[in-house]
Every structure is written in structure tokens, then in C-alpha cells.
mmCIF file of C-alpha atoms in Angstrom:
data_model
loop_
_atom_site.group_PDB
_atom_site.id
_atom_site.type_symbol
_atom_site.label_atom_id
_atom_site.label_comp_id
_atom_site.label_asym_id
_atom_site.label_seq_id
_atom_site.Cartn_x
_atom_site.Cartn_y
_atom_site.Cartn_z
ATOM 1 C CA UNK A 197 16.631 15.260 3.718
ATOM 2 C CA UNK A 198 18.778 16.344 6.734
ATOM 3 C CA UNK A 199 21.168 14.152 8.543
ATOM 4 C CA UNK A 200 18.634 13.713 11.245
ATOM 5 C CA UNK A 201 16.102 12.540 8.678
ATOM 6 C CA UNK A 202 17.889 9.766 7.665
ATOM 7 C CA UNK A 203 19.112 8.713 11.340
ATOM 8 C CA UNK A 204 15.291 8.600 11.867
ATOM 9 C CA UNK A 205 14.625 6.539 9.110
ATOM 10 C CA UNK A 206 17.545 3.978 9.510
ATOM 11 C CA UNK A 207 16.529 3.494 13.268
ATOM 12 C CA UNK A 208 13.294 2.455 11.962
ATOM 13 C CA UNK A 209 14.796 -0.586 10.063
ATOM 14 C CA UNK A 210 15.682 -2.900 13.809
ATOM 15 C CA UNK A 211 12.081 -2.746 14.605
ATOM 16 C CA UNK A 212 10.949 -3.509 11.635
ATOM 17 C CA UNK A 213 12.692 -6.875 11.641
ATOM 18 C CA UNK A 214 11.763 -7.360 15.615
ATOM 19 C CA UNK A 215 8.207 -6.693 14.449
ATOM 20 C CA UNK A 216 8.300 -9.503 11.724
ATOM 21 C CA UNK A 217 10.563 -11.634 13.743
ATOM 22 C CA UNK A 218 7.394 -12.261 16.491
ATOM 23 C CA UNK A 219 5.555 -14.179 13.233
ATOM 24 C CA UNK A 220 8.260 -15.571 11.597
ATOM 25 C CA UNK A 221 10.711 -17.546 13.500
ATOM 26 C CA UNK A 222 14.912 -17.621 11.718
ATOM 27 C CA UNK A 223 14.948 -16.915 8.187
ATOM 28 C CA UNK A 224 16.883 -14.314 8.723
ATOM 29 C CA UNK A 225 18.910 -14.823 5.257
ATOM 30 C CA UNK A 226 15.314 -14.554 3.860
ATOM 31 C CA UNK A 227 13.655 -11.846 5.437
ATOM 32 C CA UNK A 228 17.134 -10.151 4.682
ATOM 33 C CA UNK A 229 17.004 -10.521 0.648
ATOM 34 C CA UNK A 230 12.972 -9.473 1.073
ATOM 35 C CA UNK A 231 13.596 -5.966 2.968
ATOM 36 C CA UNK A 232 16.390 -5.496 0.162
ATOM 37 C CA UNK A 233 14.191 -5.909 -3.038
ATOM 38 C CA UNK A 234 11.993 -3.656 -1.476
ATOM 39 C CA UNK A 235 14.632 -1.229 -0.315
ATOM 40 C CA UNK A 236 15.613 -1.524 -3.879
ATOM 41 C CA UNK A 237 12.510 -0.749 -5.217
ATOM 42 C CA UNK A 238 12.350 -4.143 -7.428
ATOM 43 C CA UNK A 239 10.406 -7.230 -7.163
ATOM 44 C CA UNK A 240 11.067 -10.679 -5.644
ATOM 45 C CA UNK A 241 10.041 -14.127 -6.134
ATOM 46 C CA UNK A 242 10.388 -16.995 -3.501
ATOM 47 C CA UNK A 243 10.339 -20.458 -4.037
ATOM 48 C CA UNK A 244 10.038 -23.044 -1.340
ATOM 49 C CA UNK A 245 7.768 -26.346 -0.606
ATOM 50 C CA UNK A 246 4.649 -25.771 0.842
ATOM 51 C CA UNK A 247 4.537 -24.965 4.593
ATOM 52 C CA UNK A 248 7.422 -22.937 4.980
ATOM 53 C CA UNK A 249 5.736 -19.653 5.190
ATOM 54 C CA UNK A 250 6.034 -18.187 2.174
ATOM 55 C CA UNK A 251 2.731 -16.452 2.088
ATOM 56 C CA UNK A 252 2.760 -15.548 6.164
ATOM 57 C CA UNK A 253 6.706 -13.303 5.463
ATOM 58 C CA UNK A 254 4.705 -11.438 3.014
ATOM 59 C CA UNK A 255 1.607 -11.054 4.755
ATOM 60 C CA UNK A 256 3.504 -10.043 8.346
ATOM 61 C CA UNK A 257 5.649 -7.585 6.015
ATOM 62 C CA UNK A 258 2.457 -6.337 5.110
ATOM 63 C CA UNK A 259 1.032 -5.752 8.429
ATOM 64 C CA UNK A 260 4.632 -4.341 9.814
ATOM 65 C CA UNK A 261 4.759 -1.398 7.183
ATOM 66 C CA UNK A 262 1.753 -0.617 6.889
ATOM 67 C CA UNK A 263 1.229 -0.491 3.252
ATOM 68 C CA UNK A 264 -2.444 -1.185 1.511
ATOM 69 C CA UNK A 265 -1.944 -5.392 0.594
ATOM 70 C CA UNK A 266 -3.837 -7.440 -1.652
ATOM 71 C CA UNK A 267 -2.967 -11.223 -2.353
ATOM 72 C CA UNK A 268 -4.198 -12.789 -5.835
ATOM 73 C CA UNK A 269 -4.299 -16.871 -5.970
ATOM 74 C CA UNK A 270 -2.988 -18.022 -9.245
ATOM 75 C CA UNK A 271 -5.079 -20.912 -10.739
ATOM 76 C CA UNK A 272 -5.337 -22.194 -14.257
ATOM 77 C CA UNK A 273 -8.556 -19.860 -15.091
ATOM 78 C CA UNK A 274 -7.426 -16.714 -14.023
ATOM 79 C CA UNK A 275 -7.810 -14.289 -15.967
ATOM 80 C CA UNK A 276 -5.820 -10.637 -16.964
ATOM 81 C CA UNK A 277 -9.064 -8.178 -16.172
ATOM 82 C CA UNK A 278 -9.041 -10.407 -12.595
ATOM 83 C CA UNK A 279 -5.577 -8.742 -11.711
ATOM 84 C CA UNK A 280 -5.771 -5.496 -13.846
ATOM 85 C CA UNK A 281 -9.518 -4.332 -13.606
ATOM 86 C CA UNK A 282 -11.583 -4.156 -15.903
ATOM 87 C CA UNK A 283 -14.175 -1.729 -17.775
ATOM 88 C CA UNK A 284 -17.963 -1.247 -16.456
ATOM 89 C CA UNK A 285 -20.421 0.800 -18.150
ATOM 90 C CA UNK A 286 -21.892 3.211 -15.773
ATOM 91 C CA UNK A 287 -25.304 5.222 -16.070
ATOM 92 C CA UNK A 288 -26.000 8.491 -14.583
ATOM 93 C CA UNK A 289 -29.584 8.509 -12.924
ATOM 94 C CA UNK A 290 -30.117 12.182 -13.477
ATOM 95 C CA UNK A 291 -28.899 12.979 -16.999
ATOM 96 C CA UNK A 292 -29.142 9.410 -18.358
ATOM 97 C CA UNK A 293 -25.988 10.100 -19.805
ATOM 98 C CA UNK A 294 -23.711 6.635 -19.865
ATOM 99 C CA UNK A 295 -20.118 6.235 -19.569
ATOM 100 C CA UNK A 296 -17.303 3.742 -19.265
ATOM 101 C CA UNK A 297 -15.227 3.595 -15.936
ATOM 102 C CA UNK A 298 -12.535 1.841 -14.993
ATOM 103 C CA UNK A 299 -12.745 -0.401 -12.136
ATOM 104 C CA UNK A 300 -9.237 -1.283 -10.579
ATOM 105 C CA UNK A 301 -8.091 -4.619 -10.122
ATOM 106 C CA UNK A 302 -5.924 -6.107 -6.848
ATOM 107 C CA UNK A 303 -2.408 -5.314 -8.458
ATOM 108 C CA UNK A 304 -3.405 -1.731 -7.642
ATOM 109 C CA UNK A 305 -1.978 -1.973 -4.316
ATOM 110 C CA UNK A 306 1.428 -0.951 -2.600
ATOM 111 C CA UNK A 307 1.870 -4.861 -1.448
ATOM 112 C CA UNK A 308 0.895 -7.431 -3.818
ATOM 113 C CA UNK A 309 0.848 -11.013 -3.371
ATOM 114 C CA UNK A 310 1.167 -13.213 -6.113
ATOM 115 C CA UNK A 311 0.759 -16.611 -5.350
ATOM 116 C CA UNK A 312 1.389 -19.813 -6.842
ATOM 117 C CA UNK A 313 2.566 -17.299 -9.807
ATOM 118 C CA UNK A 314 3.218 -19.839 -12.070
ATOM 119 C CA UNK A 315 0.361 -22.377 -11.867
ATOM 120 C CA UNK A 316 -1.683 -19.688 -14.012
ATOM 121 C CA UNK A 317 -0.979 -19.538 -18.007
ATOM 122 C CA UNK A 318 1.677 -17.563 -19.799
ATOM 123 C CA UNK A 319 -1.264 -15.102 -20.962
ATOM 124 C CA UNK A 320 -2.179 -13.928 -17.240
ATOM 125 C CA UNK A 321 1.434 -14.280 -16.276
ATOM 126 C CA UNK A 322 2.190 -11.405 -19.050
ATOM 127 C CA UNK A 323 -0.530 -9.241 -17.388
ATOM 128 C CA UNK A 324 1.879 -8.657 -14.943
ATOM 129 C CA UNK A 325 4.945 -7.406 -17.034
ATOM 130 C CA UNK A 326 3.915 -4.141 -17.489
ATOM 131 C CA UNK A 327 3.453 -3.493 -14.004
ATOM 132 C CA UNK A 328 6.472 -4.815 -13.052
ATOM 133 C CA UNK A 329 8.736 -3.070 -15.457
ATOM 134 C CA UNK A 330 6.893 0.451 -15.528
ATOM 135 C CA UNK A 331 5.151 0.948 -12.593
ATOM 136 C CA UNK A 332 1.463 1.610 -14.538
ATOM 137 C CA UNK A 333 -1.185 -0.422 -16.284
ATOM 138 C CA UNK A 334 -2.665 -0.153 -19.548
ATOM 139 C CA UNK A 335 -6.120 -0.557 -20.241
ATOM 140 C CA UNK A 336 -8.559 0.802 -23.285
ATOM 141 C CA UNK A 337 -5.423 2.903 -24.455
ATOM 142 C CA UNK A 338 -4.934 4.904 -21.363
ATOM 143 C CA UNK A 339 -2.522 4.148 -18.590
ATOM 144 C CA UNK A 340 -3.229 4.028 -15.114
ATOM 145 C CA UNK A 341 -0.943 4.740 -12.398
ATOM 146 C CA UNK A 342 0.553 2.417 -9.817
ATOM 147 C CA UNK A 343 0.854 3.338 -6.706
ATOM 148 C CA UNK A 344 4.203 3.921 -4.935
ATOM 149 C CA UNK A 345 6.094 2.049 -3.487
ATOM 150 C CA UNK A 346 4.551 -1.038 -5.589
ATOM 151 C CA UNK A 347 6.499 -4.140 -4.583
ATOM 152 C CA UNK A 348 5.242 -7.629 -5.837
ATOM 153 C CA UNK A 349 6.570 -10.438 -4.045
ATOM 154 C CA UNK A 350 5.276 -13.645 -5.739
ATOM 155 C CA UNK A 351 5.901 -17.486 -4.652
ATOM 156 C CA UNK A 352 6.127 -20.660 -6.357
ATOM 157 C CA UNK A 353 6.533 -24.206 -5.525
ATOM 158 C CA UNK A 354 9.688 -26.155 -6.805
ATOM 159 C CA UNK A 355 8.044 -29.818 -6.966
ATOM 160 C CA UNK A 356 5.197 -29.731 -8.467
ATOM 161 C CA UNK A 357 5.217 -29.874 -12.266
ATOM 162 C CA UNK A 358 1.968 -31.019 -13.087
ATOM 163 C CA UNK A 359 -0.135 -27.844 -13.942
ATOM 164 C CA UNK A 360 2.358 -25.643 -13.541
ATOM 165 C CA UNK A 361 3.620 -23.456 -16.514
ATOM 166 C CA UNK A 362 6.873 -21.857 -15.196
ATOM 167 C CA UNK A 363 7.651 -19.011 -15.552
ATOM 168 C CA UNK A 364 9.604 -17.439 -19.249
ATOM 169 C CA UNK A 365 13.211 -15.996 -19.300
ATOM 170 C CA UNK A 366 11.809 -12.545 -20.054
ATOM 171 C CA UNK A 367 9.479 -12.696 -16.777
ATOM 172 C CA UNK A 368 12.258 -14.073 -14.476
ATOM 173 C CA UNK A 369 14.525 -11.284 -15.525
ATOM 174 C CA UNK A 370 11.903 -8.713 -13.651
ATOM 175 C CA UNK A 371 12.677 -9.874 -10.692
ATOM 176 C CA UNK A 372 15.484 -8.420 -9.143
ATOM 177 C CA UNK A 373 15.871 -11.285 -6.750
ATOM 178 C CA UNK A 374 14.891 -14.982 -7.197
ATOM 179 C CA UNK A 375 14.614 -15.858 -3.264
ATOM 180 C CA UNK A 376 14.819 -19.797 -2.094
ATOM 181 C CA UNK A 377 13.475 -20.976 1.140
ATOM 182 C CA UNK A 378 14.829 -23.620 2.534
ATOM 183 C CA UNK A 379 13.733 -25.976 5.886
ATOM 184 C CA UNK A 380 14.064 -24.517 9.450
ATOM 185 C CA UNK A 381 17.051 -25.749 11.704
ATOM 186 C CA UNK A 382 15.489 -27.766 14.473
ATOM 187 C CA UNK A 383 15.414 -25.470 17.481
ATOM 188 C CA UNK A 384 13.698 -23.068 15.091
ATOM 189 C CA UNK A 385 10.886 -25.815 13.905
ATOM 190 C CA UNK A 386 10.324 -26.493 17.788
ATOM 191 C CA UNK A 387 9.806 -22.853 17.913
ATOM 192 C CA UNK A 388 7.375 -23.195 15.445
ATOM 193 C CA UNK A 389 5.924 -25.246 16.822
ATOM 194 C CA UNK A 390 5.430 -24.320 19.963
ATOM 195 C CA UNK A 391 4.336 -20.670 19.137
ATOM 196 C CA UNK A 392 1.334 -22.017 16.594
ATOM 197 C CA UNK A 393 -0.196 -24.449 18.653
ATOM 198 C CA UNK A 394 -1.517 -22.450 21.664
ATOM 199 C CA UNK A 395 -3.671 -19.782 22.689
ATOM 200 C CA UNK A 396 -1.286 -16.921 22.413
ATOM 201 C CA UNK A 397 -0.922 -14.574 19.080
ATOM 202 C CA UNK A 398 1.450 -11.793 18.547
ATOM 203 C CA UNK A 399 0.503 -8.296 17.283
ATOM 204 C CA UNK A 400 2.253 -7.096 14.629
ATOM 205 C CA UNK A 401 2.787 -2.985 14.857
ATOM 206 C CA UNK A 402 3.049 -0.832 11.263
ATOM 207 C CA UNK A 403 6.872 0.104 12.036
ATOM 208 C CA UNK A 404 7.235 1.919 8.194
ATOM 209 C CA UNK A 405 4.862 3.580 5.976
ATOM 210 C CA UNK A 406 4.526 4.164 2.472
ATOM 211 C CA UNK A 407 6.704 7.566 2.623
ATOM 212 C CA UNK A 408 9.347 6.687 4.755
ATOM 213 C CA UNK A 409 10.002 3.597 2.170
ATOM 214 C CA UNK A 410 10.234 5.940 -0.589
ATOM 215 C CA UNK A 411 12.359 8.075 0.636
ATOM 216 C CA UNK A 412 14.552 4.913 2.081
ATOM 217 C CA UNK A 413 14.743 3.902 -1.973
ATOM 218 C CA UNK A 414 15.673 7.135 -2.452
ATOM 219 C CA UNK A 415 18.292 6.946 0.263
ATOM 220 C CA UNK A 416 19.558 3.701 -1.655
ATOM 221 C CA UNK A 417 20.992 5.550 -4.575
ATOM 222 C CA UNK A 418 23.116 7.501 -2.932
ATOM 223 C CA UNK A 419 24.817 5.022 -0.638
ATOM 224 C CA UNK A 420 28.669 4.652 -1.932
ATOM 225 C CA UNK A 421 30.255 2.390 -4.302
ATOM 226 C CA UNK A 422 33.476 2.657 -5.238
ATOM 227 C CA UNK A 423 34.973 2.388 -8.626
ATOM 228 C CA UNK A 424 36.681 -1.315 -8.029
ATOM 229 C CA UNK A 425 33.652 -2.821 -6.940
ATOM 230 C CA UNK A 426 31.688 -1.134 -9.951
ATOM 231 C CA UNK A 427 34.137 -2.824 -12.788
ATOM 232 C CA UNK A 428 34.192 -5.987 -10.732
ATOM 233 C CA UNK A 429 30.499 -6.244 -10.972
ATOM 234 C CA UNK A 430 30.661 -5.436 -14.666
ATOM 235 C CA UNK A 431 32.725 -8.019 -14.815
ATOM 236 C CA UNK A 432 30.703 -10.483 -12.849
ATOM 237 C CA UNK A 433 27.897 -10.443 -15.033
ATOM 238 C CA UNK A 434 29.992 -10.378 -18.111
ATOM 239 C CA UNK A 435 31.489 -13.619 -17.235
ATOM 240 C CA UNK A 436 28.253 -15.069 -16.896
ATOM 241 C CA UNK A 437 28.150 -15.256 -21.182
ATOM 242 C CA UNK A 438 29.529 -18.351 -22.744
ATOM 243 C CA UNK A 439 30.405 -16.740 -25.821
ATOM 244 C CA UNK A 440 33.116 -13.946 -23.685
ATOM 245 C CA UNK A 441 33.584 -15.696 -20.671
ATOM 246 C CA UNK A 442 36.950 -16.729 -19.046
ATOM 247 C CA UNK A 443 35.722 -19.040 -16.435
ATOM 248 C CA UNK A 444 35.854 -22.509 -17.098
ATOM 249 C CA UNK A 445 32.584 -23.835 -15.715
ATOM 250 C CA UNK A 446 30.553 -20.889 -17.802
ATOM 251 C CA UNK A 447 32.499 -21.910 -20.575
ATOM 252 C CA UNK A 448 31.712 -25.902 -20.055
ATOM 253 C CA UNK A 449 28.010 -25.889 -18.570
ATOM 254 C CA UNK A 450 26.467 -21.994 -19.935
ATOM 255 C CA UNK A 451 24.005 -21.518 -22.408
ATOM 256 C CA UNK A 452 22.579 -18.187 -21.901
ATOM 257 C CA UNK A 453 23.886 -15.461 -19.703
ATOM 258 C CA UNK A 454 22.975 -12.321 -17.443
ATOM 259 C CA UNK A 455 22.182 -8.781 -19.994
ATOM 260 C CA UNK A 456 22.991 -5.461 -18.338
ATOM 261 C CA UNK A 457 19.694 -5.188 -15.902
ATOM 262 C CA UNK A 458 21.516 -7.944 -13.745
ATOM 263 C CA UNK A 459 24.591 -5.752 -13.161
ATOM 264 C CA UNK A 460 21.873 -3.128 -12.115
ATOM 265 C CA UNK A 461 20.351 -5.071 -9.888
ATOM 266 C CA UNK A 462 23.429 -6.350 -8.198
ATOM 267 C CA UNK A 463 24.725 -2.832 -7.636
ATOM 268 C CA UNK A 464 21.202 -1.516 -6.204
ATOM 269 C CA UNK A 465 21.024 -4.997 -4.150
ATOM 270 C CA UNK A 466 24.125 -3.992 -3.000
ATOM 271 C CA UNK A 467 23.665 -0.442 -1.401
ATOM 272 C CA UNK A 468 20.381 -1.686 -0.439
ATOM 273 C CA UNK A 469 21.929 -4.034 1.819
ATOM 274 C CA UNK A 470 24.417 -1.407 3.124
ATOM 275 C CA UNK A 471 21.441 0.785 4.294
ATOM 276 C CA UNK A 472 19.990 -2.215 6.088
ATOM 277 C CA UNK A 473 23.200 -2.507 8.156
ATOM 278 C CA UNK A 474 23.445 1.408 8.658
ATOM 279 C CA UNK A 475 26.309 1.826 6.375
ATOM 280 C CA UNK A 476 26.523 4.484 3.565
ATOM 281 C CA UNK A 477 29.049 2.283 1.185
ATOM 282 C CA UNK A 478 28.633 -0.834 -0.301
ATOM 283 C CA UNK A 479 30.687 -3.776 0.284
ATOM 284 C CA UNK A 480 32.720 -6.739 -1.323
ATOM 285 C CA UNK A 481 30.832 -8.826 1.089
ATOM 286 C CA UNK A 482 27.396 -6.940 0.034
ATOM 287 C CA UNK A 483 28.084 -7.693 -3.637
ATOM 288 C CA UNK A 484 29.339 -11.962 -3.215
ATOM 289 C CA UNK A 485 26.258 -12.633 -0.712
ATOM 290 C CA UNK A 486 23.634 -10.994 -2.977
ATOM 291 C CA UNK A 487 25.159 -12.131 -6.602
ATOM 292 C CA UNK A 488 23.154 -16.004 -6.006
ATOM 293 C CA UNK A 489 19.597 -14.485 -5.351
ATOM 294 C CA UNK A 490 20.365 -11.755 -8.449
ATOM 295 C CA UNK A 491 21.970 -14.362 -10.603
ATOM 296 C CA UNK A 492 20.464 -17.595 -10.532
ATOM 297 C CA UNK A 493 17.510 -16.444 -12.520
ATOM 298 C CA UNK A 494 19.582 -15.138 -15.293
ATOM 299 C CA UNK A 495 21.778 -17.950 -15.860
ATOM 300 C CA UNK A 496 20.788 -20.530 -18.424
ATOM 301 C CA UNK A 497 22.966 -23.860 -18.138
ATOM 302 C CA UNK A 498 22.773 -26.732 -20.892
ATOM 303 C CA UNK A 499 21.921 -29.977 -21.323
ATOM 304 C CA UNK A 500 25.453 -31.260 -19.787
ATOM 305 C CA UNK A 501 25.067 -29.327 -16.424
ATOM 306 C CA UNK A 502 21.130 -30.805 -16.084
ATOM 307 C CA UNK A 503 22.776 -34.458 -16.600
ATOM 308 C CA UNK A 504 25.322 -33.463 -14.143
ATOM 309 C CA UNK A 505 22.772 -31.935 -11.522
ATOM 310 C CA UNK A 506 24.223 -28.751 -11.990
ATOM 311 C CA UNK A 507 22.342 -25.897 -10.776
ATOM 312 C CA UNK A 508 23.177 -21.911 -11.592
ATOM 313 C CA UNK A 509 24.076 -21.817 -7.808
ATOM 314 C CA UNK A 510 27.084 -23.945 -8.782
ATOM 315 C CA UNK A 511 27.816 -21.667 -11.586
ATOM 316 C CA UNK A 512 27.328 -18.406 -9.350
ATOM 317 C CA UNK A 513 29.930 -20.266 -7.167
ATOM 318 C CA UNK A 514 32.305 -20.422 -9.847
ATOM 319 C CA UNK A 515 31.642 -17.125 -11.002
ATOM 320 C CA UNK A 516 32.840 -15.654 -7.735
ATOM 321 C CA UNK A 517 35.709 -17.956 -7.248
ATOM 322 C CA UNK A 518 37.525 -17.377 -10.523
ATOM 323 C CA UNK A 519 36.381 -13.717 -11.690
ATOM 324 C CA UNK A 520 39.302 -11.778 -10.130
ATOM 325 C CA UNK A 521 38.456 -8.915 -7.352
#
């Protein structure tokens, strides 16, 4: 890619935000984290109470990126074949020859919304593991490649426990970012009420295509990260492990720490955030900003922490405070 190609690509990112902003009011941090996950080539888990526009955000992103989009509504009776696809027996009416043909499921799209992923049993949740990690699906011994780019956004409701199946740690680790969506501010909520109860409807135009996103994902890996920051990320992730950590909070309340995948995720996300802001070098601020969504689902706390209402976000805050820069 020439310098002009790079500048042309980066010039499309501000209009992408503007197009999404036509529908989504506020939630800038959430939008930034979703775009970071997209550019870093990973997947994201969105958590928030009902009515905070999680599904609408994903649909708007699909419209603004012109990517093939599919939505899967996870329910207790959903089966793996409802996601991956299935083989059907077809007959050639001319020759009478019969053969099996694989009919692709909704997972074969560039942007997939796994809505309320914690409402389906682990058997069906596990159907996503290979697709998220390897970028292909295996059925009847045959590998079927998923389109590129492939971006999975899953949503879940944090307040309901009845009829839900919490994601196992192994699957949570496959998500690059664990994004929490909070309530809007008073002014943002007023704008939502005003803009969604009238007759006017904003139209979202496609700004980025699949090829643009593939090039941006390649460009992210070329963003510079200093050896000092690389060492800081390494020490930060290693400090999450109670057996070797020097951070008092982790020693007292930690049960299990993050693996090397957390360090990879934090570095890629820091580079993606730098590129989103038009920089070609990641900074300490990028790492600090993205440490919570990268680590909150990879740090497990013990019973003492639960008894004192401490959360993984408290652990990340302690890590950022105590690990020397």
C-alpha cells in the first residue's frame, strides 16, 4: 500500500462514525471499542440491560460498512445446525444421481450478531468456538471457510439469571473485548426520545467495504509499539496471575489470571485505537484505556471478592495502579 492509499483508507473512518452517529446517540466509548475490535480482527461481547440499543448498534454498523449481515436469535431450543448449516440430499433429475450438498447457515456472513448468546445451552454456544478461532467451520469432516472479514458481535443481558447459561471461560477468552454498555446521559436520552418518536428517519450510507476493512486490519499490525510498552503489557498480564503477582489485590482476591492471549489482544487493540485516531504508534494511554475491556473477562476473582462486591474492573484498576510503567 502506498502512503496515499493509507491516507484514503484512514479518511473513511471519521465518516463511518458520523453515519453510525445518525442512529446511535452518545455511547462514544462503546462505539470506539466496537470499531477497535473490528479493526483488530477479533470479536466482541456486548453486555447491557435491555433497551440500550445493543442490537441497533450492530445493525447500524452493518449498514455503514456494507458487509453481509446475519442475525441469530439465541434461544434454549437452538441447535448447532441452526447456526452452522446442514447437509441435504439432492437428486439430479437428469441422471438420477444423488449427492449431499452443504447448505450454509447464518454464520456464513461477514458480520454476525449473536443476540442474547447466554440464552442457549453450552452445546450450541460451543458451535461458535471453531468459527471464532479458526475462521472456518467443519461439518462431516469437511472444512468450510468463512468470509473475510468475519466479525462476530454477541450480546447478553447481565441482570437475568433464570433460563440463561453463562459462557464458559474458554469461550469468553475467544472474545477480544468484553464491552459493557451503560445508561445514556440525561441529554443523550432526551435526544433519543426526540429523534425516535417522530416521523423522520435517518438513512445510513455505506462508507467502508469488505476490502477496506481487510486492508485496515493488515495496517493495524504495522502500527508501531515501543519495546518499553511491549514489556509493560507483558508485566501487566503476568501480574493478573495470583501465583506470581506482586499486586496485593490479586494476591488477596485473585483466583485465576489471564493467559498470553490477553497480551496479544491488548497489543492489537492498542494499535487499532491508535489507527482510529490517525496515529501510527500506540501509546501508554491506548493500553490503559483498553485494559478493562480486554482483561475483565479474563481475570477470575475468588469468593472473598464476591463477598465484598469487588469486580474484575476493580482488579484491572489495581493492576494499572500498581504495575510500574
